Short mmCIF file of C-alpha atoms and ligand atoms in Angstrom, two decimals:
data_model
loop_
_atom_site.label_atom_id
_atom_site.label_comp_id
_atom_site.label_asym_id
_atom_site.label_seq_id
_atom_site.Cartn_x
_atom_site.Cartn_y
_atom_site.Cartn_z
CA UNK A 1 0.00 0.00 0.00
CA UNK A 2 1.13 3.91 -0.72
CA UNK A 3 1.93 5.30 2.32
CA UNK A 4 -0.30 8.69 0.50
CA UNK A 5 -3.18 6.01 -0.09
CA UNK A 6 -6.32 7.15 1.89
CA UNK A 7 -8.05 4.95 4.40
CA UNK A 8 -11.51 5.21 4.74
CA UNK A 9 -14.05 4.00 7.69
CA UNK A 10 -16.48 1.37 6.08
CA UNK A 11 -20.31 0.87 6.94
CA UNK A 12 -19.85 -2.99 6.60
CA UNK A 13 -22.74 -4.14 8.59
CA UNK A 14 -25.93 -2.09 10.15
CA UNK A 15 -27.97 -3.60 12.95
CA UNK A 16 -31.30 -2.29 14.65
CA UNK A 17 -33.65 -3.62 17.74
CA UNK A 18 -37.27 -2.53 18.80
CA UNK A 19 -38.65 -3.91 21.40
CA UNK A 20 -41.52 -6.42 21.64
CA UNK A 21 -44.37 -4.14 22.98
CA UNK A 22 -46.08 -1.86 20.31
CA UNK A 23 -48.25 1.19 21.20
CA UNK A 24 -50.39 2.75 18.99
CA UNK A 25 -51.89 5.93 18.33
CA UNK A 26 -55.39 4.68 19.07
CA UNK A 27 -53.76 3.42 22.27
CA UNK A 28 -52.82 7.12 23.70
CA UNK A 29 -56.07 8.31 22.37
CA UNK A 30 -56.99 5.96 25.75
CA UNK A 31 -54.26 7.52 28.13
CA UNK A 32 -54.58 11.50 27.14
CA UNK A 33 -56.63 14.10 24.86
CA UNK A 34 -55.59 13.44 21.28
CA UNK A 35 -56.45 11.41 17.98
CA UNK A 36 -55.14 9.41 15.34
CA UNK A 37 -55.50 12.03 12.71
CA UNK A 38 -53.85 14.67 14.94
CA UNK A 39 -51.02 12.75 15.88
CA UNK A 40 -50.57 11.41 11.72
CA UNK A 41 -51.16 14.74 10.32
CA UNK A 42 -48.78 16.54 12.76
CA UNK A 43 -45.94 13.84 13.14
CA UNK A 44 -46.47 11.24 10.48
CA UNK A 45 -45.79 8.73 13.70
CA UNK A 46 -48.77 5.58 13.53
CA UNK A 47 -47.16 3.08 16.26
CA UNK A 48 -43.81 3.51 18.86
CA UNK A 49 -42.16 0.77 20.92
CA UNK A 50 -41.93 0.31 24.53
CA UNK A 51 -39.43 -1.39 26.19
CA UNK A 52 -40.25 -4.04 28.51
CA UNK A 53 -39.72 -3.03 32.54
CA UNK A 54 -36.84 -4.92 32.77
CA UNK A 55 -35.39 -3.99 29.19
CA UNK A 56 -32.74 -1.29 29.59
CA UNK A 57 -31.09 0.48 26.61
CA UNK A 58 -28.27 -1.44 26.97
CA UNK A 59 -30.47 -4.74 26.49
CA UNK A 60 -31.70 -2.76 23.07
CA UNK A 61 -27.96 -1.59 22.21
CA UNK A 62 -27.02 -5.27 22.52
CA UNK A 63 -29.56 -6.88 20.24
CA UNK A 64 -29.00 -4.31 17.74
CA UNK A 65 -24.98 -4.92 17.72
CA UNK A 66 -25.20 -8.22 17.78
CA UNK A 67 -27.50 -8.10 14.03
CA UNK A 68 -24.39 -5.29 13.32
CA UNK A 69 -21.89 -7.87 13.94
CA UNK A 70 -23.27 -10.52 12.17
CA UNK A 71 -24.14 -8.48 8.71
CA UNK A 72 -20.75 -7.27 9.06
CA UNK A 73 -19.36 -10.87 9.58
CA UNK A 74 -17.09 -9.89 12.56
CA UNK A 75 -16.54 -11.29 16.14
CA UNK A 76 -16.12 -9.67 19.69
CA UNK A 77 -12.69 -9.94 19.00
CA UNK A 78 -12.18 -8.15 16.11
CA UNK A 79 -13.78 -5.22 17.51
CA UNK A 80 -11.42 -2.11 18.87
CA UNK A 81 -13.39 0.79 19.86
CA UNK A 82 -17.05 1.00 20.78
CA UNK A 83 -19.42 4.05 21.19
CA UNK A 84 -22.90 4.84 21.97
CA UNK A 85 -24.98 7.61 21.49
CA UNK A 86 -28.22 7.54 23.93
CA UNK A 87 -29.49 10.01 26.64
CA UNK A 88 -31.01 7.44 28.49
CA UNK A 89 -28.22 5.38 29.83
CA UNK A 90 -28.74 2.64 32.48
CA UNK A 91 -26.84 4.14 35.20
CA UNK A 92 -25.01 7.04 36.17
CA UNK A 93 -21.82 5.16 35.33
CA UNK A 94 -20.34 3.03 34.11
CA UNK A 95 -21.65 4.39 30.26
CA UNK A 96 -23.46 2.25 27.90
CA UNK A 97 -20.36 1.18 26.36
CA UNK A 98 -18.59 -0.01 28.91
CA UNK A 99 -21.82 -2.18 30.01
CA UNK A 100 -22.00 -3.38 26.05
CA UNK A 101 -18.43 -4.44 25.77
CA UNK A 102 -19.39 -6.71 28.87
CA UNK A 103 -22.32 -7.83 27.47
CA UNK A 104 -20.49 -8.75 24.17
CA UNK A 105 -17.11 -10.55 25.82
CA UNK A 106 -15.08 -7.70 23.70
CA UNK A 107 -12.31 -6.38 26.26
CA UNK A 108 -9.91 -4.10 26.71
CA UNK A 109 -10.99 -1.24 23.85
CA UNK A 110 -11.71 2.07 24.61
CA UNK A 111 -16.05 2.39 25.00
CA UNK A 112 -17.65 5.97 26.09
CA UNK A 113 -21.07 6.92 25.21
CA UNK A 114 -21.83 10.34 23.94
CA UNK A 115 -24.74 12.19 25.15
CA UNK A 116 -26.11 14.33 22.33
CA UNK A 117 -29.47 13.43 22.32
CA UNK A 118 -30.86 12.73 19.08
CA UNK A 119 -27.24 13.71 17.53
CA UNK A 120 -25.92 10.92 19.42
CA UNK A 121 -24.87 8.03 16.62
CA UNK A 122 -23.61 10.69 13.61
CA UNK A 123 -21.15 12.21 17.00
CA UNK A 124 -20.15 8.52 17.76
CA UNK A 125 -19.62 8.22 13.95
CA UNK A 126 -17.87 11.27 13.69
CA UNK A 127 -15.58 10.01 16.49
CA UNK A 128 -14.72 6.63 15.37
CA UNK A 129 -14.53 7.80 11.59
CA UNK A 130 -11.54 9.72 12.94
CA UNK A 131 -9.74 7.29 15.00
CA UNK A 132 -10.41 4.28 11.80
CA UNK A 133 -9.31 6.71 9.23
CA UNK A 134 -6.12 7.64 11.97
CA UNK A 135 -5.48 4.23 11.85
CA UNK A 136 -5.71 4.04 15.84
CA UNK A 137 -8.75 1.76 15.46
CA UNK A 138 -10.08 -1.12 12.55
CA UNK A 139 -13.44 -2.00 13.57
CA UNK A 140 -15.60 -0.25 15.39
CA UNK A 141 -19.10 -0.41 16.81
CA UNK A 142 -21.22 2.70 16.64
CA UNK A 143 -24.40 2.80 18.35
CA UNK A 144 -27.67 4.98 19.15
CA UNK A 145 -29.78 3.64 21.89
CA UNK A 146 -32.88 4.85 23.94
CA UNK A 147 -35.39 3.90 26.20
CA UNK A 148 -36.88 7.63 25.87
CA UNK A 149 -40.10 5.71 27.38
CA UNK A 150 -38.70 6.00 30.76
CA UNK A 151 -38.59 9.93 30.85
CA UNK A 152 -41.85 10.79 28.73
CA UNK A 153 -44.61 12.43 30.99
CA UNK A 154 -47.00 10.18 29.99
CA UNK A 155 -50.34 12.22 30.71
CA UNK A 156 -48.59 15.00 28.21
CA UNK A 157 -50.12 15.01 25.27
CA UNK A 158 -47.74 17.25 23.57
CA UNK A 159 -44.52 14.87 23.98
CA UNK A 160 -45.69 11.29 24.87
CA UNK A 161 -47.32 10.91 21.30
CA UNK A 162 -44.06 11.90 19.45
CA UNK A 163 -40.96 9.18 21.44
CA UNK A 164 -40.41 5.81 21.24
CA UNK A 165 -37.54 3.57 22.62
CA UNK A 166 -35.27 1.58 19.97
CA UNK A 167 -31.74 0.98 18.93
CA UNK A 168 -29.21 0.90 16.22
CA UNK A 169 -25.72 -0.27 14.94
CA UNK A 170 -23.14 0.54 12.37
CA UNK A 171 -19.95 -1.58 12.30
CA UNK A 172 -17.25 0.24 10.59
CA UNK A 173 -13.95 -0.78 9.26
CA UNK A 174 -10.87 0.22 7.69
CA UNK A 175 -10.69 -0.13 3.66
CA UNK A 176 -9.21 1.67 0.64
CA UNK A 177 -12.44 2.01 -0.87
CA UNK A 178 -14.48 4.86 0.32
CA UNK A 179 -16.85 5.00 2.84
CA UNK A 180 -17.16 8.02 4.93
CA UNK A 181 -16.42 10.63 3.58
CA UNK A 182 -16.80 13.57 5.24
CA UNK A 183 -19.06 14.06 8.99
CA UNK A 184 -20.16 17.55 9.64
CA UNK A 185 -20.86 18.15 13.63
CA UNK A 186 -22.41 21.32 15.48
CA UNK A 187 -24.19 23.01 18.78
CA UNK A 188 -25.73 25.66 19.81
CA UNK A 189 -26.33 25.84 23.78
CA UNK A 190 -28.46 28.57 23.83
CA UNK A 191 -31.24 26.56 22.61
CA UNK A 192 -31.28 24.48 25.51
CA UNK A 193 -33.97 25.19 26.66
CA UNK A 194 -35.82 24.23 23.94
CA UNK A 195 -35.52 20.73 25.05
CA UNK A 196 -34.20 19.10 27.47
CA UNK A 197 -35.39 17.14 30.60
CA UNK A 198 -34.96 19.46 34.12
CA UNK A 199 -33.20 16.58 36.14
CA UNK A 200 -30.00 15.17 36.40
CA UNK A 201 -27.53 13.83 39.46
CA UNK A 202 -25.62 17.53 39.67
CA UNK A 203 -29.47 18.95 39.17
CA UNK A 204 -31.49 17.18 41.53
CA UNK A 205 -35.30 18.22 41.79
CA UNK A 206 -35.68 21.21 44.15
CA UNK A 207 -38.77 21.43 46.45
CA UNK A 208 -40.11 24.44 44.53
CA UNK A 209 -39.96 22.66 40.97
CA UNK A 210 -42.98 22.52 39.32
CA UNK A 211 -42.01 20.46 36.32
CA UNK A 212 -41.48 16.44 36.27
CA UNK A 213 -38.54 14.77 35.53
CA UNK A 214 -39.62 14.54 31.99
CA UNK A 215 -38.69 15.62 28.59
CA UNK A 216 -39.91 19.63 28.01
CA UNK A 217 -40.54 20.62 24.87
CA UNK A 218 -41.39 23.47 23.11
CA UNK A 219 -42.83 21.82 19.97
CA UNK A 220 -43.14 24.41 17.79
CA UNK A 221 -39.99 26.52 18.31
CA UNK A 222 -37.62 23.56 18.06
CA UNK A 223 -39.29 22.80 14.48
CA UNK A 224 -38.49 26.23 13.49
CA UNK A 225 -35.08 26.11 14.54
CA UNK A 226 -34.62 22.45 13.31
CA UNK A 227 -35.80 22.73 9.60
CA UNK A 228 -33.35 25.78 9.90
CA UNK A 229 -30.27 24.08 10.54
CA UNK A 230 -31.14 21.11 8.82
CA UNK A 231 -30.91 23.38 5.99
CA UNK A 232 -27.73 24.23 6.58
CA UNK A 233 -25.99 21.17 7.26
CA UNK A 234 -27.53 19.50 4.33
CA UNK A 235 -25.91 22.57 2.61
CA UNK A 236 -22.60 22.82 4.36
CA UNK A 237 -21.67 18.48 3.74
CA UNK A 238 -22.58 19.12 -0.26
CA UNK A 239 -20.35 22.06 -0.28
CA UNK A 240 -17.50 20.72 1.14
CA UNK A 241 -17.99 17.51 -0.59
CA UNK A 242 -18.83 19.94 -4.04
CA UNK A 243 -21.23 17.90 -5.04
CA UNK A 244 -25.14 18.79 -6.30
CA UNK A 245 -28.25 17.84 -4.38
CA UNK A 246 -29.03 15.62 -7.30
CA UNK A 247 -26.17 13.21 -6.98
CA UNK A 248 -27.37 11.95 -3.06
CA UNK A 249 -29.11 8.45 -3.31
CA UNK A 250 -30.55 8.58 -0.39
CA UNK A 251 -31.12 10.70 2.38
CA UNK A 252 -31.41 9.06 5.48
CA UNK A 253 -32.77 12.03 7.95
CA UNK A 254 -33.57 12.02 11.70
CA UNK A 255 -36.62 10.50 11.68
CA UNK A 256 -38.44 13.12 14.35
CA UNK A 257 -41.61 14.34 12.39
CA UNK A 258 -42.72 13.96 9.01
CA UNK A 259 -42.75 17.55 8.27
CA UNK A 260 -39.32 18.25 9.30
CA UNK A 261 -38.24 15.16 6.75
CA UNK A 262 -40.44 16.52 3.80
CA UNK A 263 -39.04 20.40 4.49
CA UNK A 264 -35.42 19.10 4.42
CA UNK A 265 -36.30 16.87 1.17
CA UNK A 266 -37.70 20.17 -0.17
CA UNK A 267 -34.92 21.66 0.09
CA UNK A 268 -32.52 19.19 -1.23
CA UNK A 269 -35.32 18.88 -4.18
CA UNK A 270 -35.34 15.26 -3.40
CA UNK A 271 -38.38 12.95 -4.06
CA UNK A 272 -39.60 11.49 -0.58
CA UNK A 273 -39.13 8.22 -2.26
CA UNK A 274 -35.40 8.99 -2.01
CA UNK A 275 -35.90 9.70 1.56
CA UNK A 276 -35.85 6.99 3.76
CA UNK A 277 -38.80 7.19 6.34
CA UNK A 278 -39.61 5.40 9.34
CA UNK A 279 -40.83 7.39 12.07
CA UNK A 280 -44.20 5.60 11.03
CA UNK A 281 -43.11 2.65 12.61
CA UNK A 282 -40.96 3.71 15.75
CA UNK A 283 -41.96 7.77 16.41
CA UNK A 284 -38.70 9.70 17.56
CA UNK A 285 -35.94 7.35 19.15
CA UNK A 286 -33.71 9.90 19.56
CA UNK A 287 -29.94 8.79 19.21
CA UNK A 288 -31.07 5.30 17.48
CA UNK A 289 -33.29 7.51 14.80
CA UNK A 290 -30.76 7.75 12.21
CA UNK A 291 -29.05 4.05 12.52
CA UNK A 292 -32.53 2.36 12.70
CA UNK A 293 -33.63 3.58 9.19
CA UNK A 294 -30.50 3.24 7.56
CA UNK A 295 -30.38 -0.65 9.14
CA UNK A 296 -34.18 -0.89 7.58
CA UNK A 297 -32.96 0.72 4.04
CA UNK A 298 -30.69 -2.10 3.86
CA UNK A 299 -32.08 -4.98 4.89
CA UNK A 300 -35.17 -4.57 2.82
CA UNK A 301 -32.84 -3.88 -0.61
CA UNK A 302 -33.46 -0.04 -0.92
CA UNK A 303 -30.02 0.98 -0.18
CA UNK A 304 -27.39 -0.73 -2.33
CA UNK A 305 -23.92 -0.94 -2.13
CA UNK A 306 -21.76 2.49 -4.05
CA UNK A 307 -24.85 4.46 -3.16
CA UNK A 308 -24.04 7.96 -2.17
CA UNK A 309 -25.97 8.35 1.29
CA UNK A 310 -26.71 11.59 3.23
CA UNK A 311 -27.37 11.67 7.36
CA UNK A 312 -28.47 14.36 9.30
CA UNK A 313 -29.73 14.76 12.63
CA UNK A 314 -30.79 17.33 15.35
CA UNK A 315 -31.58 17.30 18.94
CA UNK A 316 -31.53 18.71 22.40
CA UNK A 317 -28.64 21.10 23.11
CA UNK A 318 -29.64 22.01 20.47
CA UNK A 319 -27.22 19.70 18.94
CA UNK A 320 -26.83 18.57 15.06
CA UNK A 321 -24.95 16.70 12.32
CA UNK A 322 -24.70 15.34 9.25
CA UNK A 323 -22.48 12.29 7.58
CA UNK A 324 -21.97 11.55 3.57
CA UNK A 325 -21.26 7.73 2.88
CA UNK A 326 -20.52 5.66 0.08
CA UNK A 327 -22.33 3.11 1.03
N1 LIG B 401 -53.15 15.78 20.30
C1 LIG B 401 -54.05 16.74 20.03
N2 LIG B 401 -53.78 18.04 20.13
C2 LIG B 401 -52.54 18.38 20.52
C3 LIG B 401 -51.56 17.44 20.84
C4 LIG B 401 -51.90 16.09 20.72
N3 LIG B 401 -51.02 15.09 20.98
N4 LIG B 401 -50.43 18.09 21.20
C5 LIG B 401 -50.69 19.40 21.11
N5 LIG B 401 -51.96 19.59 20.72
C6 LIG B 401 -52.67 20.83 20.49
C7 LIG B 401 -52.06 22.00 21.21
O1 LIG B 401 -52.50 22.05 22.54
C8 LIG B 401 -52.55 23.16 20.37
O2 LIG B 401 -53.88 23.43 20.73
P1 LIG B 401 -54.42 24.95 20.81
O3 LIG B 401 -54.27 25.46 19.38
O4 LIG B 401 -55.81 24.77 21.25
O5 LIG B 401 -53.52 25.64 21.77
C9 LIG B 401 -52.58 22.60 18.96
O6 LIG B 401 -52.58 21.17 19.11
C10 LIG B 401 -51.40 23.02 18.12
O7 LIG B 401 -50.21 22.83 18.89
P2 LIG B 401 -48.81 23.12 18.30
O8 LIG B 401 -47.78 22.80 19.33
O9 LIG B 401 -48.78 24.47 17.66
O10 LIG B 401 -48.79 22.02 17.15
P3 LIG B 401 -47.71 21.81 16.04
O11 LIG B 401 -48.34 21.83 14.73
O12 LIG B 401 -46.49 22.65 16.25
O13 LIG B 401 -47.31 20.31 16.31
C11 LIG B 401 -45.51 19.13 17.31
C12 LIG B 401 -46.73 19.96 17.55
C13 LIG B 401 -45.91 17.84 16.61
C14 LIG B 401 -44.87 18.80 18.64
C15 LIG B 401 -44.54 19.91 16.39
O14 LIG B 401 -44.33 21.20 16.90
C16 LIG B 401 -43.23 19.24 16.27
O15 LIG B 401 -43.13 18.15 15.75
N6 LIG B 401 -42.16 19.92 16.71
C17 LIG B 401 -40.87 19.38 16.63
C18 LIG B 401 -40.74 18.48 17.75
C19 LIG B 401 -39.66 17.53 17.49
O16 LIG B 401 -39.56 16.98 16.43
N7 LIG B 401 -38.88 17.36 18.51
C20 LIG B 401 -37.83 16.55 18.43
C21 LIG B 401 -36.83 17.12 17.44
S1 LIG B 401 -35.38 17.15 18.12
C22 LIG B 401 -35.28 15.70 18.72
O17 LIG B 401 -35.60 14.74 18.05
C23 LIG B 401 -34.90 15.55 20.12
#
């Protein structure tokens, strides 16, 4: 090999996990003040998935990198570095990662989760695109799990119709053929307020708190703000990659609401059927969004090998990002 050749970070196996229990929207029309229409016409979402009391998001992260691993054809030992993206780990500490590796007999590589909310998996990929294409690592696991069930106010109607749990994996390796090729990150923390949930361990809940320990939302000022920089990162990864809107494949968005998906599409003057949508099936599942449509893409023959792929996310912080793949 020329020591000038590039290495690239592979997507050579995608993995995803939902768990068991479905519920849909005629369901919540039984727990709180809403519809089927509304929640279709506003969110596109017609069924989430629950996780089971004693599922955690590592039990979801697991199942998904296992399917990862397999597709990909690797072993726990061929795997040196591991990342997840959720907000909704298990425990304080250790991460997700740490509690994977365990879980998957792989020892001894460096695992962290990131906590970027819905940015979650294209930050992990961001992060292990750099140490594969370094050459510090040659397999790695990237992950976005959630159990977002576990800190929805469930007699809200304005959030518990719109989050789901779920997860999803990307194993990535080192090749001469491209793969990523170029990850675009940002954040802007004086949105947070936006989104976020009130309680953490520094921020415990103070006697005069009126709000839950919940996810807050203002609905229609994050859309705003999200179709926004959407926009822009869609804008900023073509740039830099100089390459026209008509040349993506696929776009494989955050899958948060519909309308946010069809605005970005817009933009991009894409056809939606070269936008891969899911949120149907699953609602928002945060940091496994992006990873668990790209896993369904391929596995039911849309996406095909040397397709040019486009990812973009945005979440709480506010956080965003984008990655463009050959797949
Ligand atoms: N069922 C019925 N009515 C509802 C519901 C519901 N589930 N929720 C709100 N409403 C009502 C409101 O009370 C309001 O009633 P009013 O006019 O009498 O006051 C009316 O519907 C309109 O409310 P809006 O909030 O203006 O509705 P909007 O069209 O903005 O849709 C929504 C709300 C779906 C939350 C939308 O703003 C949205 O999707 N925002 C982005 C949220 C998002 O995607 N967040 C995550 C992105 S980032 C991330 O993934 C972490």
């Amino acid at each position: 090999m020329n020591v000038n050749d590039r290495i690239y970070a592979r997507i050579t196996g995608t993995g995803s996990y939902l768990p068991e229990r479905v519920l849909s929207n005629a369901d919540l029309e039984k727990m709180v003040d809403t519809s089927d229409e509304w929640i279709r016409s506003r969110t596109g979402i017609e069924r989430r998935h629950i996780a089971a009391d004693d599922q955690t998001t590592t039990d979801l992260a697991e199942q998904a990198a296992r399917r990862a691993m397999e597709a990909a054809g690797v072993g726990p030992a061929d795997i040196d570095f591991i990342v997840v993206g959720t907000t909704t780990p298990d425990l304080v500490f250790p991460n997700v990662g740490c509690l994977l590796q365990q879980r998957l007999d792989i020892h001894g590589c460096p695992a962290f989760s990131v906590e970027t909310a819905c940015s979650g998996f294209i930050y992990g990929l961001s992060i292990a695109d750099r140490y594969v294409t370094s050459g510090a690592a040659r397999c790695a696991l990237v992950i976005g799990a959630e159990t977002l069930s576990r800190i929805v106010d469930w007699e809200d109607r304005g959030t518990c119709v719109i989050f789901g749990d779920g997860a999803g994996a990307a194993i990535l390796q080192a090749d001469q053929a491209p793969g990523i090729l170029s990850c675009h990150l940002g954040a802007d923390g004086r949105y947070w307020d936006l989104l976020y949930n009130p309680y953490g361990t520094s921020r415990q809940r103070r006697p005069d708190d009126t709000e839950g320990p919940f996810i807050q939302m203002k609905g229609n000022e994050v859309f705003k703000v999200a179709v926004k920089t959407l926009e822009n990162v869609v804008e900023e990864t073509l740039r830099a990659n100089d390459l026209d809107h008509h040349e993506i494949d696929w776009l494989v968005p955050h899958q948060a609401n519909i309308r946010i998906i069809q605005a970005t599409a817009r933009r991009l003057d894409m056809p939606m059927d070269k936008v891969v949508v899911t949120v149907q099936e699953h609602g928002n599942t945060s940091a496994a969004s992006v990873p668990l449509a790209l896993d369904q893409a391929v596995r039911d023959g849309r996406i095909q090998r040397g397709e040019l792929l486009l990812l973009e996310t945005f979440g709480g912080g506010f956080t965003w990002g984008s990655a463009l793949i050959r797949f």
